[in-house]
PDB file of C-alpha atoms in Angstrom:
ATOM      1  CA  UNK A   1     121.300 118.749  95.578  1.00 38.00           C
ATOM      2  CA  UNK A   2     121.422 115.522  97.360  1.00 43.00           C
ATOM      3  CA  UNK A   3     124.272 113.706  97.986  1.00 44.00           C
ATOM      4  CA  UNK A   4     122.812 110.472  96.056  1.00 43.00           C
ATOM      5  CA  UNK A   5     121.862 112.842  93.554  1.00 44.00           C
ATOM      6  CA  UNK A   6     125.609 114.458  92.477  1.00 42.00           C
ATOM      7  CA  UNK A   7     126.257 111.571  89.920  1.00 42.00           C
ATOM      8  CA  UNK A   8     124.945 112.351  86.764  1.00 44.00           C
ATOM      9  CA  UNK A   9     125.645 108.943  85.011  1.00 50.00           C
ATOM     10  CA  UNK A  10     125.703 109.267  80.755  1.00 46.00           C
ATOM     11  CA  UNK A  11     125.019 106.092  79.701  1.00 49.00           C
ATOM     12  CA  UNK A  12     123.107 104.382  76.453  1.00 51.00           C
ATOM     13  CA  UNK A  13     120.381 102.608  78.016  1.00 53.00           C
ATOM     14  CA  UNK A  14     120.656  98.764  77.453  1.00 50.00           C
ATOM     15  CA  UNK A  15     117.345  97.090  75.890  1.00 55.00           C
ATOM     16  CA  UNK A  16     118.554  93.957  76.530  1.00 77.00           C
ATOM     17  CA  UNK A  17     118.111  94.230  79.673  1.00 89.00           C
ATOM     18  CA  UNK A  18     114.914  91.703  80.860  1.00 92.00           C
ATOM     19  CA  UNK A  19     111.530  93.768  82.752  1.00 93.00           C
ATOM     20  CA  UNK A  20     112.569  91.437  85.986  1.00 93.00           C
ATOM     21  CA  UNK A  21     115.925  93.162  85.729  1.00 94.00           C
ATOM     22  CA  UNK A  22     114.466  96.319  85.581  1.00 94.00           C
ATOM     23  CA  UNK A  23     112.135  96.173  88.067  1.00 94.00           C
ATOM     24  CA  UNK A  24     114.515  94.973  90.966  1.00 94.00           C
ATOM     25  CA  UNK A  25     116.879  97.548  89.551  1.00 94.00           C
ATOM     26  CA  UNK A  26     114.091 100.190  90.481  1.00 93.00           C
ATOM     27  CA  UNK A  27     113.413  98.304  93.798  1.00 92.00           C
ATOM     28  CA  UNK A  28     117.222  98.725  94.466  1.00 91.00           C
ATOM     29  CA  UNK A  29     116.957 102.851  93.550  1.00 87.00           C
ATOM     30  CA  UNK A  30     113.832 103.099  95.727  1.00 88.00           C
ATOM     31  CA  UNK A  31     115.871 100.948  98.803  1.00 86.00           C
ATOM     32  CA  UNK A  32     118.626 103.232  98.401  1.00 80.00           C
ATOM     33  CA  UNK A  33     117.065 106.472  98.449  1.00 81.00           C
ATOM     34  CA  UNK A  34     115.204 105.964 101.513  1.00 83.00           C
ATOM     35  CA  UNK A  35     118.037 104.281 103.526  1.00 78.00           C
ATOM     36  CA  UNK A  36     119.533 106.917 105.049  1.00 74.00           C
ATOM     37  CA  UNK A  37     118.025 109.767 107.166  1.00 75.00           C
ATOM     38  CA  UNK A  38     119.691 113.376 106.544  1.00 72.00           C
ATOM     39  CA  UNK A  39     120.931 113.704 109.700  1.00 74.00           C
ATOM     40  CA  UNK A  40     122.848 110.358 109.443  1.00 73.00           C
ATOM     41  CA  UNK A  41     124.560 111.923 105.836  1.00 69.00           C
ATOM     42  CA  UNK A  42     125.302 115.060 107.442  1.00 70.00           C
ATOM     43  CA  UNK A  43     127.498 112.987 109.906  1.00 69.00           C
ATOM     44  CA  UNK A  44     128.990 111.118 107.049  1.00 66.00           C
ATOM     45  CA  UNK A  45     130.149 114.613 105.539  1.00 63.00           C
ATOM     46  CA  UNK A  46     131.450 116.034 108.964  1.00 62.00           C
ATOM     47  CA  UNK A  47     133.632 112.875 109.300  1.00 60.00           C
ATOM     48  CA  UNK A  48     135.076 113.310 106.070  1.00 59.00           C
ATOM     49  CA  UNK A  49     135.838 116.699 105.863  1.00 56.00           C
ATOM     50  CA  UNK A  50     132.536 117.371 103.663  1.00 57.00           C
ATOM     51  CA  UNK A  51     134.441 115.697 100.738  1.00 61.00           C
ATOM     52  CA  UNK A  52     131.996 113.745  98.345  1.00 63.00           C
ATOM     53  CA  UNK A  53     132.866 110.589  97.655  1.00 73.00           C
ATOM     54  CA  UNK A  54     134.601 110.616  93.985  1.00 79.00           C
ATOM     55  CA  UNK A  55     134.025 108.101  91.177  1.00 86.00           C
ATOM     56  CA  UNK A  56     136.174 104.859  91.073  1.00 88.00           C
ATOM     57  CA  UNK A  57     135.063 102.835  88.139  1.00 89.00           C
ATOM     58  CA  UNK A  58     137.792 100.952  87.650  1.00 91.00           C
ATOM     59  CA  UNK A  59     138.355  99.926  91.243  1.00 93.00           C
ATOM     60  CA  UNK A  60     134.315  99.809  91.753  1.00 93.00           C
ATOM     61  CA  UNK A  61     133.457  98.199  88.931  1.00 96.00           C
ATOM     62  CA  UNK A  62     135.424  95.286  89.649  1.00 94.00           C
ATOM     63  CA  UNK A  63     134.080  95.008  92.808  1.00 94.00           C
ATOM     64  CA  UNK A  64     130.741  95.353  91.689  1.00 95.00           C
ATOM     65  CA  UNK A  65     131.524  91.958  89.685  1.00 94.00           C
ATOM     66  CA  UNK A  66     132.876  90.500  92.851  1.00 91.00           C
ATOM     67  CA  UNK A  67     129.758  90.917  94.704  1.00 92.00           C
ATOM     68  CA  UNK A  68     127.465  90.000  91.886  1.00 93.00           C
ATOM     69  CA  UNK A  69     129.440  86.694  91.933  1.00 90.00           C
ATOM     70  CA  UNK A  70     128.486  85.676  95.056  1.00 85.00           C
ATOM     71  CA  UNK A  71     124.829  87.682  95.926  1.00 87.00           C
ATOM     72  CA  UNK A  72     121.722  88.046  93.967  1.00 91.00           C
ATOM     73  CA  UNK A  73     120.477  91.627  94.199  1.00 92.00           C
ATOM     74  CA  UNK A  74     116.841  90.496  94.466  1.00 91.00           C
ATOM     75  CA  UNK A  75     117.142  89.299  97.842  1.00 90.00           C
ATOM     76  CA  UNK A  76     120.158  90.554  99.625  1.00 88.00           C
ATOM     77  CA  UNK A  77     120.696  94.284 100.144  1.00 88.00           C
ATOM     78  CA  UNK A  78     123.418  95.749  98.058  1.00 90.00           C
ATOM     79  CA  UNK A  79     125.972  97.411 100.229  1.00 87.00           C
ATOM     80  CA  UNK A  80     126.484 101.037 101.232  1.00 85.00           C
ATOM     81  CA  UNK A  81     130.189 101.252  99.777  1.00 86.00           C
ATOM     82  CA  UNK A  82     129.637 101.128  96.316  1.00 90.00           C
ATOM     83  CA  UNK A  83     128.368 104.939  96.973  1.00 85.00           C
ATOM     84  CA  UNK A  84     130.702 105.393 100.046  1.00 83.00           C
ATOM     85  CA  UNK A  85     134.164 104.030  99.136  1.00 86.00           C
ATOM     86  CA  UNK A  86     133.700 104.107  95.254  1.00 90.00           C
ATOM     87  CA  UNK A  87     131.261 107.042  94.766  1.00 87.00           C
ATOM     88  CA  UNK A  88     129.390 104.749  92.402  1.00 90.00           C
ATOM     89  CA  UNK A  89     125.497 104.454  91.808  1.00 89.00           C
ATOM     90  CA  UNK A  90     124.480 101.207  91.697  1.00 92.00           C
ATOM     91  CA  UNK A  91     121.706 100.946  89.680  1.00 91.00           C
ATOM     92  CA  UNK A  92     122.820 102.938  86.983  1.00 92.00           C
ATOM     93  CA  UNK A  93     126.427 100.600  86.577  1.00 95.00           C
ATOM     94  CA  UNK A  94     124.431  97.874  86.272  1.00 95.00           C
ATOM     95  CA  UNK A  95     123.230  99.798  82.660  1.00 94.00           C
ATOM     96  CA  UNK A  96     127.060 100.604  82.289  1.00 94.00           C
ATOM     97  CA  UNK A  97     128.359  96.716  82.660  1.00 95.00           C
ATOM     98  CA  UNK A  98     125.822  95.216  80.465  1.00 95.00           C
ATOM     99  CA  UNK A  99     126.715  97.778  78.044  1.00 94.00           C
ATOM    100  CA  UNK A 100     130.389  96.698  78.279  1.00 94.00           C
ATOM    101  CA  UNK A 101     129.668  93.209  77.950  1.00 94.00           C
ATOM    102  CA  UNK A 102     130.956  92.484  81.653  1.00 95.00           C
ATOM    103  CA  UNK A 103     127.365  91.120  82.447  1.00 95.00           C
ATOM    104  CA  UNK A 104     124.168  89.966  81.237  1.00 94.00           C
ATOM    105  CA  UNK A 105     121.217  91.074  83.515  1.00 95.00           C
ATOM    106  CA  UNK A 106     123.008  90.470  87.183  1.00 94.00           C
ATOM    107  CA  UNK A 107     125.099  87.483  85.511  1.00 93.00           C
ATOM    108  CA  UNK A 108     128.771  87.195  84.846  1.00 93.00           C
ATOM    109  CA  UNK A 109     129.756  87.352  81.023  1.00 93.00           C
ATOM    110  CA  UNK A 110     132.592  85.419  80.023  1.00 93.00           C
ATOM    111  CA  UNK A 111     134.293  88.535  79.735  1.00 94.00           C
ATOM    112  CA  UNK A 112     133.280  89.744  83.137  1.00 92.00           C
ATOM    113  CA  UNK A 113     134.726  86.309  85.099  1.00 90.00           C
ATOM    114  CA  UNK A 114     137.826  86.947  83.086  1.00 91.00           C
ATOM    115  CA  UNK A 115     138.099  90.567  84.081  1.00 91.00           C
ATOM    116  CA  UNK A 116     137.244  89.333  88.205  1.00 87.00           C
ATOM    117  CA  UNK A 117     139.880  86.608  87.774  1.00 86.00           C
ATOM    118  CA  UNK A 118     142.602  89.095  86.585  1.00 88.00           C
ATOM    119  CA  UNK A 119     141.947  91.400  89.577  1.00 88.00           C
ATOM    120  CA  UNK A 120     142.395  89.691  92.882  1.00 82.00           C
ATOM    121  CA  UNK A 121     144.963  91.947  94.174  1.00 83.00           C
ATOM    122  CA  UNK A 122     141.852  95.004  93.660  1.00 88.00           C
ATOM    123  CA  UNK A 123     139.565  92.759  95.312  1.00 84.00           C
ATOM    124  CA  UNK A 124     142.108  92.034  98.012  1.00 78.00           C
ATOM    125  CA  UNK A 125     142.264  95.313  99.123  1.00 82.00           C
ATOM    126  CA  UNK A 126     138.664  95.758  99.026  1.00 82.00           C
ATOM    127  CA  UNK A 127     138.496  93.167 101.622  1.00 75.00           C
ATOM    128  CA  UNK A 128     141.562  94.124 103.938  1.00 69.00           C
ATOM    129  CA  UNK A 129     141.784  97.603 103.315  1.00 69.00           C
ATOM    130  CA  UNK A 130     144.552  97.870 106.137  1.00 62.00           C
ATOM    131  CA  UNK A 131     146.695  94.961 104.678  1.00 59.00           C
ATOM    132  CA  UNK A 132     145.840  92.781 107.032  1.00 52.00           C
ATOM    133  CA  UNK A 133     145.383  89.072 105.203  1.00 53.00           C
ATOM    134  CA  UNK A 134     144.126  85.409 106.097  1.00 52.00           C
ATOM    135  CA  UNK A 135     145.849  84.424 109.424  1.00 49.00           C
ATOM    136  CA  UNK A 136     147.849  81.534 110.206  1.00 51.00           C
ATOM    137  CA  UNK A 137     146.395  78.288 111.828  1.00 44.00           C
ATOM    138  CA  UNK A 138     149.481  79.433 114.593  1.00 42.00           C
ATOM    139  CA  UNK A 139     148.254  82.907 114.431  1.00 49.00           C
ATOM    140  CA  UNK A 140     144.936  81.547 115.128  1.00 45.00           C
ATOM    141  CA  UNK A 141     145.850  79.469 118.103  1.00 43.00           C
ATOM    142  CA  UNK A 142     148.108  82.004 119.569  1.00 48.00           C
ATOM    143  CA  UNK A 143     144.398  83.966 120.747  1.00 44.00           C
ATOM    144  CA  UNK A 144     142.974  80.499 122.352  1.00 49.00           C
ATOM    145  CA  UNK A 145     142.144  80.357 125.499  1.00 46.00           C
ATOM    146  CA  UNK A 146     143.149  83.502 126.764  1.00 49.00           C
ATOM    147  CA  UNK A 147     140.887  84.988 129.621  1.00 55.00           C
ATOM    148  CA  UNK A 148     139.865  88.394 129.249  1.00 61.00           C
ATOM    149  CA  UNK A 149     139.739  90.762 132.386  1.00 70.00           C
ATOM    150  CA  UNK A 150     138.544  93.789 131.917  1.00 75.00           C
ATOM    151  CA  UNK A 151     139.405  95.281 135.801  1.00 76.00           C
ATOM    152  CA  UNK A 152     143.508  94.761 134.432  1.00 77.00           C
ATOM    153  CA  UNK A 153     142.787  97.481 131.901  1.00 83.00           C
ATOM    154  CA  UNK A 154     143.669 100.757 132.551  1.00 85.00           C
ATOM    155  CA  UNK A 155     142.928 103.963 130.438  1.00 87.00           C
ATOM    156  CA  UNK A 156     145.873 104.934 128.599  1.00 87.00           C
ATOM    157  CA  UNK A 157     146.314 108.467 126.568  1.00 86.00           C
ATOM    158  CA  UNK A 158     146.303 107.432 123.242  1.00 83.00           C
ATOM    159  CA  UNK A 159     148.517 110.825 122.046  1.00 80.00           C
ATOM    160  CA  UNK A 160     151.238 109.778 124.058  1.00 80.00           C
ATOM    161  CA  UNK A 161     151.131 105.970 123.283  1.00 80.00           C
ATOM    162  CA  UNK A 162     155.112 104.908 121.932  1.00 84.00           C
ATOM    163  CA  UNK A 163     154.789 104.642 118.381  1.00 83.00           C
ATOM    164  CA  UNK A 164     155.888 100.571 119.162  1.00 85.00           C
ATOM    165  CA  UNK A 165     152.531 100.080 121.066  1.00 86.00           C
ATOM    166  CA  UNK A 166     150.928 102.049 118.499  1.00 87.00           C
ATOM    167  CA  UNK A 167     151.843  99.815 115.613  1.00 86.00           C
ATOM    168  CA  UNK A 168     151.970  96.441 117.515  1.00 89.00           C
ATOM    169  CA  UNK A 169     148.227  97.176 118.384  1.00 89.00           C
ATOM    170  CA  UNK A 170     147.045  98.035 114.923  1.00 90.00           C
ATOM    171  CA  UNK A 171     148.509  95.194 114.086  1.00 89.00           C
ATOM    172  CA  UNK A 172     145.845  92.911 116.551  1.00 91.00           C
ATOM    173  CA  UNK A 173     143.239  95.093 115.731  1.00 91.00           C
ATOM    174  CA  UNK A 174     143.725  93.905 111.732  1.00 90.00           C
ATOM    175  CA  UNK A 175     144.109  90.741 112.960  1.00 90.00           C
ATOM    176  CA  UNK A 176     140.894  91.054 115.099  1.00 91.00           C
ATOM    177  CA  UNK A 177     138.859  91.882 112.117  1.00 91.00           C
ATOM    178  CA  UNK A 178     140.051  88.904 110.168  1.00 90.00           C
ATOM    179  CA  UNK A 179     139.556  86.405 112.944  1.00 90.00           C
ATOM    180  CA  UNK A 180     135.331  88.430 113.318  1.00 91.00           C
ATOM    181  CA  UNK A 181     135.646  88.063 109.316  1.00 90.00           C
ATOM    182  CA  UNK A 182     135.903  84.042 109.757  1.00 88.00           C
ATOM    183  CA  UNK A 183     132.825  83.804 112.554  1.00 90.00           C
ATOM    184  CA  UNK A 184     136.298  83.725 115.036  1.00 91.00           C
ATOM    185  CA  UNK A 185     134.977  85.919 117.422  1.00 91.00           C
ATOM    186  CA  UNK A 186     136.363  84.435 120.685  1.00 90.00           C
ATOM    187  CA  UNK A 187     139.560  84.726 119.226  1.00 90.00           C
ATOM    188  CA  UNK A 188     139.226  88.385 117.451  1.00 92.00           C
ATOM    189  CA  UNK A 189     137.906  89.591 121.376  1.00 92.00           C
ATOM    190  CA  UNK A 190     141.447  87.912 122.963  1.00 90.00           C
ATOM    191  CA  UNK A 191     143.499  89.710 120.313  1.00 92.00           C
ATOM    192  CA  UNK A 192     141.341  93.281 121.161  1.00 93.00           C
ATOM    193  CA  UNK A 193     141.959  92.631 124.712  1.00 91.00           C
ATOM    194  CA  UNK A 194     145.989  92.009 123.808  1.00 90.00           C
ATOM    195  CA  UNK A 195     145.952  95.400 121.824  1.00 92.00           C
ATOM    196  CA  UNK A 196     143.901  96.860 124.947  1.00 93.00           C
ATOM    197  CA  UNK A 197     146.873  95.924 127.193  1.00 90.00           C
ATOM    198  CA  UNK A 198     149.586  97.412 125.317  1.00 89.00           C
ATOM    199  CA  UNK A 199     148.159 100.660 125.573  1.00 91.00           C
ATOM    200  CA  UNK A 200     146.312 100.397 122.124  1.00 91.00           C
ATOM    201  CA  UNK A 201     142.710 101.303 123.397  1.00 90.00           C
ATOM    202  CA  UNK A 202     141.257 103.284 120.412  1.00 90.00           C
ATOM    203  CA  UNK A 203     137.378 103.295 119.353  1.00 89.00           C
ATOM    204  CA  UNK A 204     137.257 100.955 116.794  1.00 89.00           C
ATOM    205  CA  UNK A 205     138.883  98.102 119.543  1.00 93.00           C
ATOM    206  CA  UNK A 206     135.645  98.868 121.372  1.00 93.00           C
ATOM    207  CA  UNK A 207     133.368  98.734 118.934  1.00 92.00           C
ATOM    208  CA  UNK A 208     134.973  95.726 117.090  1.00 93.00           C
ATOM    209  CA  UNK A 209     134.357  93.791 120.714  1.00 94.00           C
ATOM    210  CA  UNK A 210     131.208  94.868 121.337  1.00 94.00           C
ATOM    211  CA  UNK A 211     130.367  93.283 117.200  1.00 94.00           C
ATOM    212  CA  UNK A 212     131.669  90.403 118.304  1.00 93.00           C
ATOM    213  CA  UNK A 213     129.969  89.687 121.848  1.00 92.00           C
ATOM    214  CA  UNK A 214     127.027  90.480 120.114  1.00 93.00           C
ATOM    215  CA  UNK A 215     127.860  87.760 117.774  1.00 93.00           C
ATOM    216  CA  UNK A 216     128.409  85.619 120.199  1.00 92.00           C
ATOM    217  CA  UNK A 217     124.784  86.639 122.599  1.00 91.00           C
ATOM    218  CA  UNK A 218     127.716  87.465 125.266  1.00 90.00           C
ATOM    219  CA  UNK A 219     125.491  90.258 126.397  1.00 90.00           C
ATOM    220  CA  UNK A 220     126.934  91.004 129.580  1.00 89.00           C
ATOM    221  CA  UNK A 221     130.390  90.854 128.183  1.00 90.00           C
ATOM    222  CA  UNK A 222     129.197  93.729 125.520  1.00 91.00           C
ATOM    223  CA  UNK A 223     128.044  95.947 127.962  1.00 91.00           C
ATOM    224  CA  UNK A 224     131.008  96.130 130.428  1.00 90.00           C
ATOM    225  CA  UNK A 225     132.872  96.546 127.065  1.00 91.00           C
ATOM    226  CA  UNK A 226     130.893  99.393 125.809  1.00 92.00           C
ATOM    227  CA  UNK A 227     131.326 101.072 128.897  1.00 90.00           C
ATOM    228  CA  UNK A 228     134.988 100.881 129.256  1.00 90.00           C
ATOM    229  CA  UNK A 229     134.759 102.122 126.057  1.00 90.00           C
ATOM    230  CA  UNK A 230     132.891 105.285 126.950  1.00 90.00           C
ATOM    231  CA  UNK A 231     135.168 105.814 130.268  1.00 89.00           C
ATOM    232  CA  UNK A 232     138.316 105.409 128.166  1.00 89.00           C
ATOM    233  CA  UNK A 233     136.867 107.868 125.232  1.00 87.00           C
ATOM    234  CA  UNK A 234     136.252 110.314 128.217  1.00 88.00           C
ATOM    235  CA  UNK A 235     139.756 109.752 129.341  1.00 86.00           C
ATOM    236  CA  UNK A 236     141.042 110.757 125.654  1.00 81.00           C
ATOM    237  CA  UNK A 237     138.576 113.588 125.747  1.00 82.00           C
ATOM    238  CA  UNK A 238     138.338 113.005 121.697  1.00 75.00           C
ATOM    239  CA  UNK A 239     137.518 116.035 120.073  1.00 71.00           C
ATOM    240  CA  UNK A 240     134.590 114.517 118.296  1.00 77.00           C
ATOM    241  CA  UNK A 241     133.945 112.494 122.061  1.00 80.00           C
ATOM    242  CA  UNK A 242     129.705 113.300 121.679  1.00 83.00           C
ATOM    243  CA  UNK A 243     129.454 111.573 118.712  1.00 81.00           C
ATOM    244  CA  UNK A 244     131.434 108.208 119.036  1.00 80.00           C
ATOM    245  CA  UNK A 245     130.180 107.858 122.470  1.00 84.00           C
ATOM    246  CA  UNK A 246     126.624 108.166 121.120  1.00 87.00           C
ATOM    247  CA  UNK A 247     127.192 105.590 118.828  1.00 85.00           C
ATOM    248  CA  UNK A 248     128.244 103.567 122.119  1.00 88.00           C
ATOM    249  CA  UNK A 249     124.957 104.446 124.104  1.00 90.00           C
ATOM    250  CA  UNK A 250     123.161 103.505 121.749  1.00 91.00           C
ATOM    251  CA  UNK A 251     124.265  99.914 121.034  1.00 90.00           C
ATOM    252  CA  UNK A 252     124.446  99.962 124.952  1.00 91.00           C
ATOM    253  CA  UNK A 253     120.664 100.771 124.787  1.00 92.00           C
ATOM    254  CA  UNK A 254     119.782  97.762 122.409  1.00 91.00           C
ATOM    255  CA  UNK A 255     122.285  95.026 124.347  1.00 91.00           C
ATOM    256  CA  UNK A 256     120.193  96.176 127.187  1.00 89.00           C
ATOM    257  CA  UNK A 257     117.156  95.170 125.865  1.00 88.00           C
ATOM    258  CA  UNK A 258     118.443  92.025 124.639  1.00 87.00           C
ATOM    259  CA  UNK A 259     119.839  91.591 128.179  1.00 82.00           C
ATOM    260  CA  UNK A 260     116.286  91.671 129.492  1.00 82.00           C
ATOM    261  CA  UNK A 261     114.508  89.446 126.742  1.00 79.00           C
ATOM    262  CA  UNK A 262     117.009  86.944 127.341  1.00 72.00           C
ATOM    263  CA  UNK A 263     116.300  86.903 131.606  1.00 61.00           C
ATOM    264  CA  UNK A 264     112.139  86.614 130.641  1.00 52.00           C
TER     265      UNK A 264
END
C-alpha cells in the first residue's frame, strides 16, 4: 500500500459540486500522485521513525480554509503539508467541507469565514510552529547592517553547546525564519550568522542561509555558506551526516550553475 493510499476517506459524495470543480479536483489527485519519487518517501519515513502521518481534521481542516482564502487551487500548487503535517488528502476534504457547509466549490461559506475567524490561534501555530511571532520594528533593526564573516566562525560541537547558547540561538533561528517569511532576508542571514557565533551552528541555520542568498541571487555568498555547512556537519559527525550533506551538495550543484549563467 502506498503511503498516499492509507486514507480511506468515507464520505457522501457532494453533487453540488460544479464539473470545473471536479475536474481541477482530479488535476490536483493526478499532481499529487506523481509528485514524489519513492525514494524521496522512503526518506520521509526514515526521518520520522516510519510513523505515518495521522489524521488531523480539526486542526487541518481549518487550515485547509486558511489557504483556500488566500489561493485558488487551479493555478497554484496545493502544499505538501496537508498530507505531511495533517495526514489529510486533499482532494477528498474538499468533498468533506462542501458537505459540511464550510465551502461551496473552493469558496468560503458564511459558515466557513466564521469558523477561520474563530481559529487564529490554530492558524497561528500553523504558521510559527516554534512560537516564534511577527518581530518588532526594534527587533528588526537590531539585524541591520551587520557584516557577516564567515572566516570568524569556528565549528563548534553542537552536543556540548551550554544549554544558554542552545536556547539563545533557537531563538535567532525563529527569528530568522520570520524576518525570510517577510522577503527580510538580509536581516534573517545577520541573525543566522549571530546564532552561528554563539555556538548555535545546526543544519537548518545553513540551510535557512543558503534559502535566503538564493533569494537574494547572492550566489557566491550561498556557496561559501553551504560549504561551511558541510565542514561543520563533518565536524558533528551527525549520525544521519550522508543524507543532510547530500541535500547540501546538491543545492551546491544548482548555485553553481547559476554561478556560471550569471558570469556568461
Amino acid at each position: 500500500m502506498g503511503i498516499f493510499n492509507f486514507i480511506k476517506k468515507h464520505y457522501t459524495l457532494n453533487d453540488s459540486l460544479s464539473p470545473s470543480t471536479e475536474l481541477i479536483l482530479q488535476k490536483i489527485q493526478f499532481d499529487w500522485d506523481n509528485r514524489y519519487t519513492a525514494e524521496e518517501l522512503n526518506k520521509f519515513y526514515v526521518f520520522n521513525d516510519n510513523i505515518v502521518p495521522q489524521e488531523d481534521t480539526e486542526n487541518g481542516h481549518v487550515i485547509m480554509l486558511w489557504w483556500l482564502s488566500k489561493y485558488d487551487p487551479a493555478v497554484k500548487e496545493v502544499p505538501s503539508y496537508f498530507f505531511f503535517q495533517y495526514g489529510l488528502k486533499f482532494s477528498d476534504e474538499i468533498h468533506v467541507l462542501n458537505n459540511q457547509g464550510l465551502l461551496e466549490n473552493f469558496k468560503l461559506t458564511d459558515k466557513g469565514t466564521k469558523l477561520l475567524n474563530k481559529s487564529a490561534e490554530i492558524i497561528q501555530k500553523h504558521r510559527f510552529p516554534n512560537g516564534e511571532t511577527k518581530l518588532t520594528l526594534f527587533d528588526k533593526l537590531k539585524f541591520k547592517n551587520s557584516h557577516i564573516d564567515l572566516p570568524k566562525i569556528k565549528p563548534v560541537l553542537q552536543d556540548v553547546l551550554s544549554n544558554e547558547a542552545f536556547n539563545e540561538g533557537l531563538e535567532l533561528l525563529n527569528k530568522a525564519k520570520v524576518l525570510s517569511k517577510e522577503k527580510l532576508y538580509k536581516e534573517s542571514n545577520e541573525a543566522i550568522f549571530k546564532a552561528w557565533k554563539l555556538g548555535y551552528q545546526v543544519p537548518a541555520t545553513f540551510n535557512r542561509a543558503a534559502i535566503n542568498c538564493r533569494q537574494l541571487k547572492e550566489y557566491n555568498l550561498e556557496v561559501k555558506i553551504i560549504e561551511l555547512g558541510i565542514a561543520i556537519n563533518n565536524f558533528n559527525d551527525y549520525s544521519n551526516l550522508e543524507y543532510m550533506n547530500n541535500k547540501l551538495q546538491e543545492r551546491l550543484e544548482k548555485v553553481k550553475k547559476l554561478q556560471r549563467k550569471n558570469i556568461k
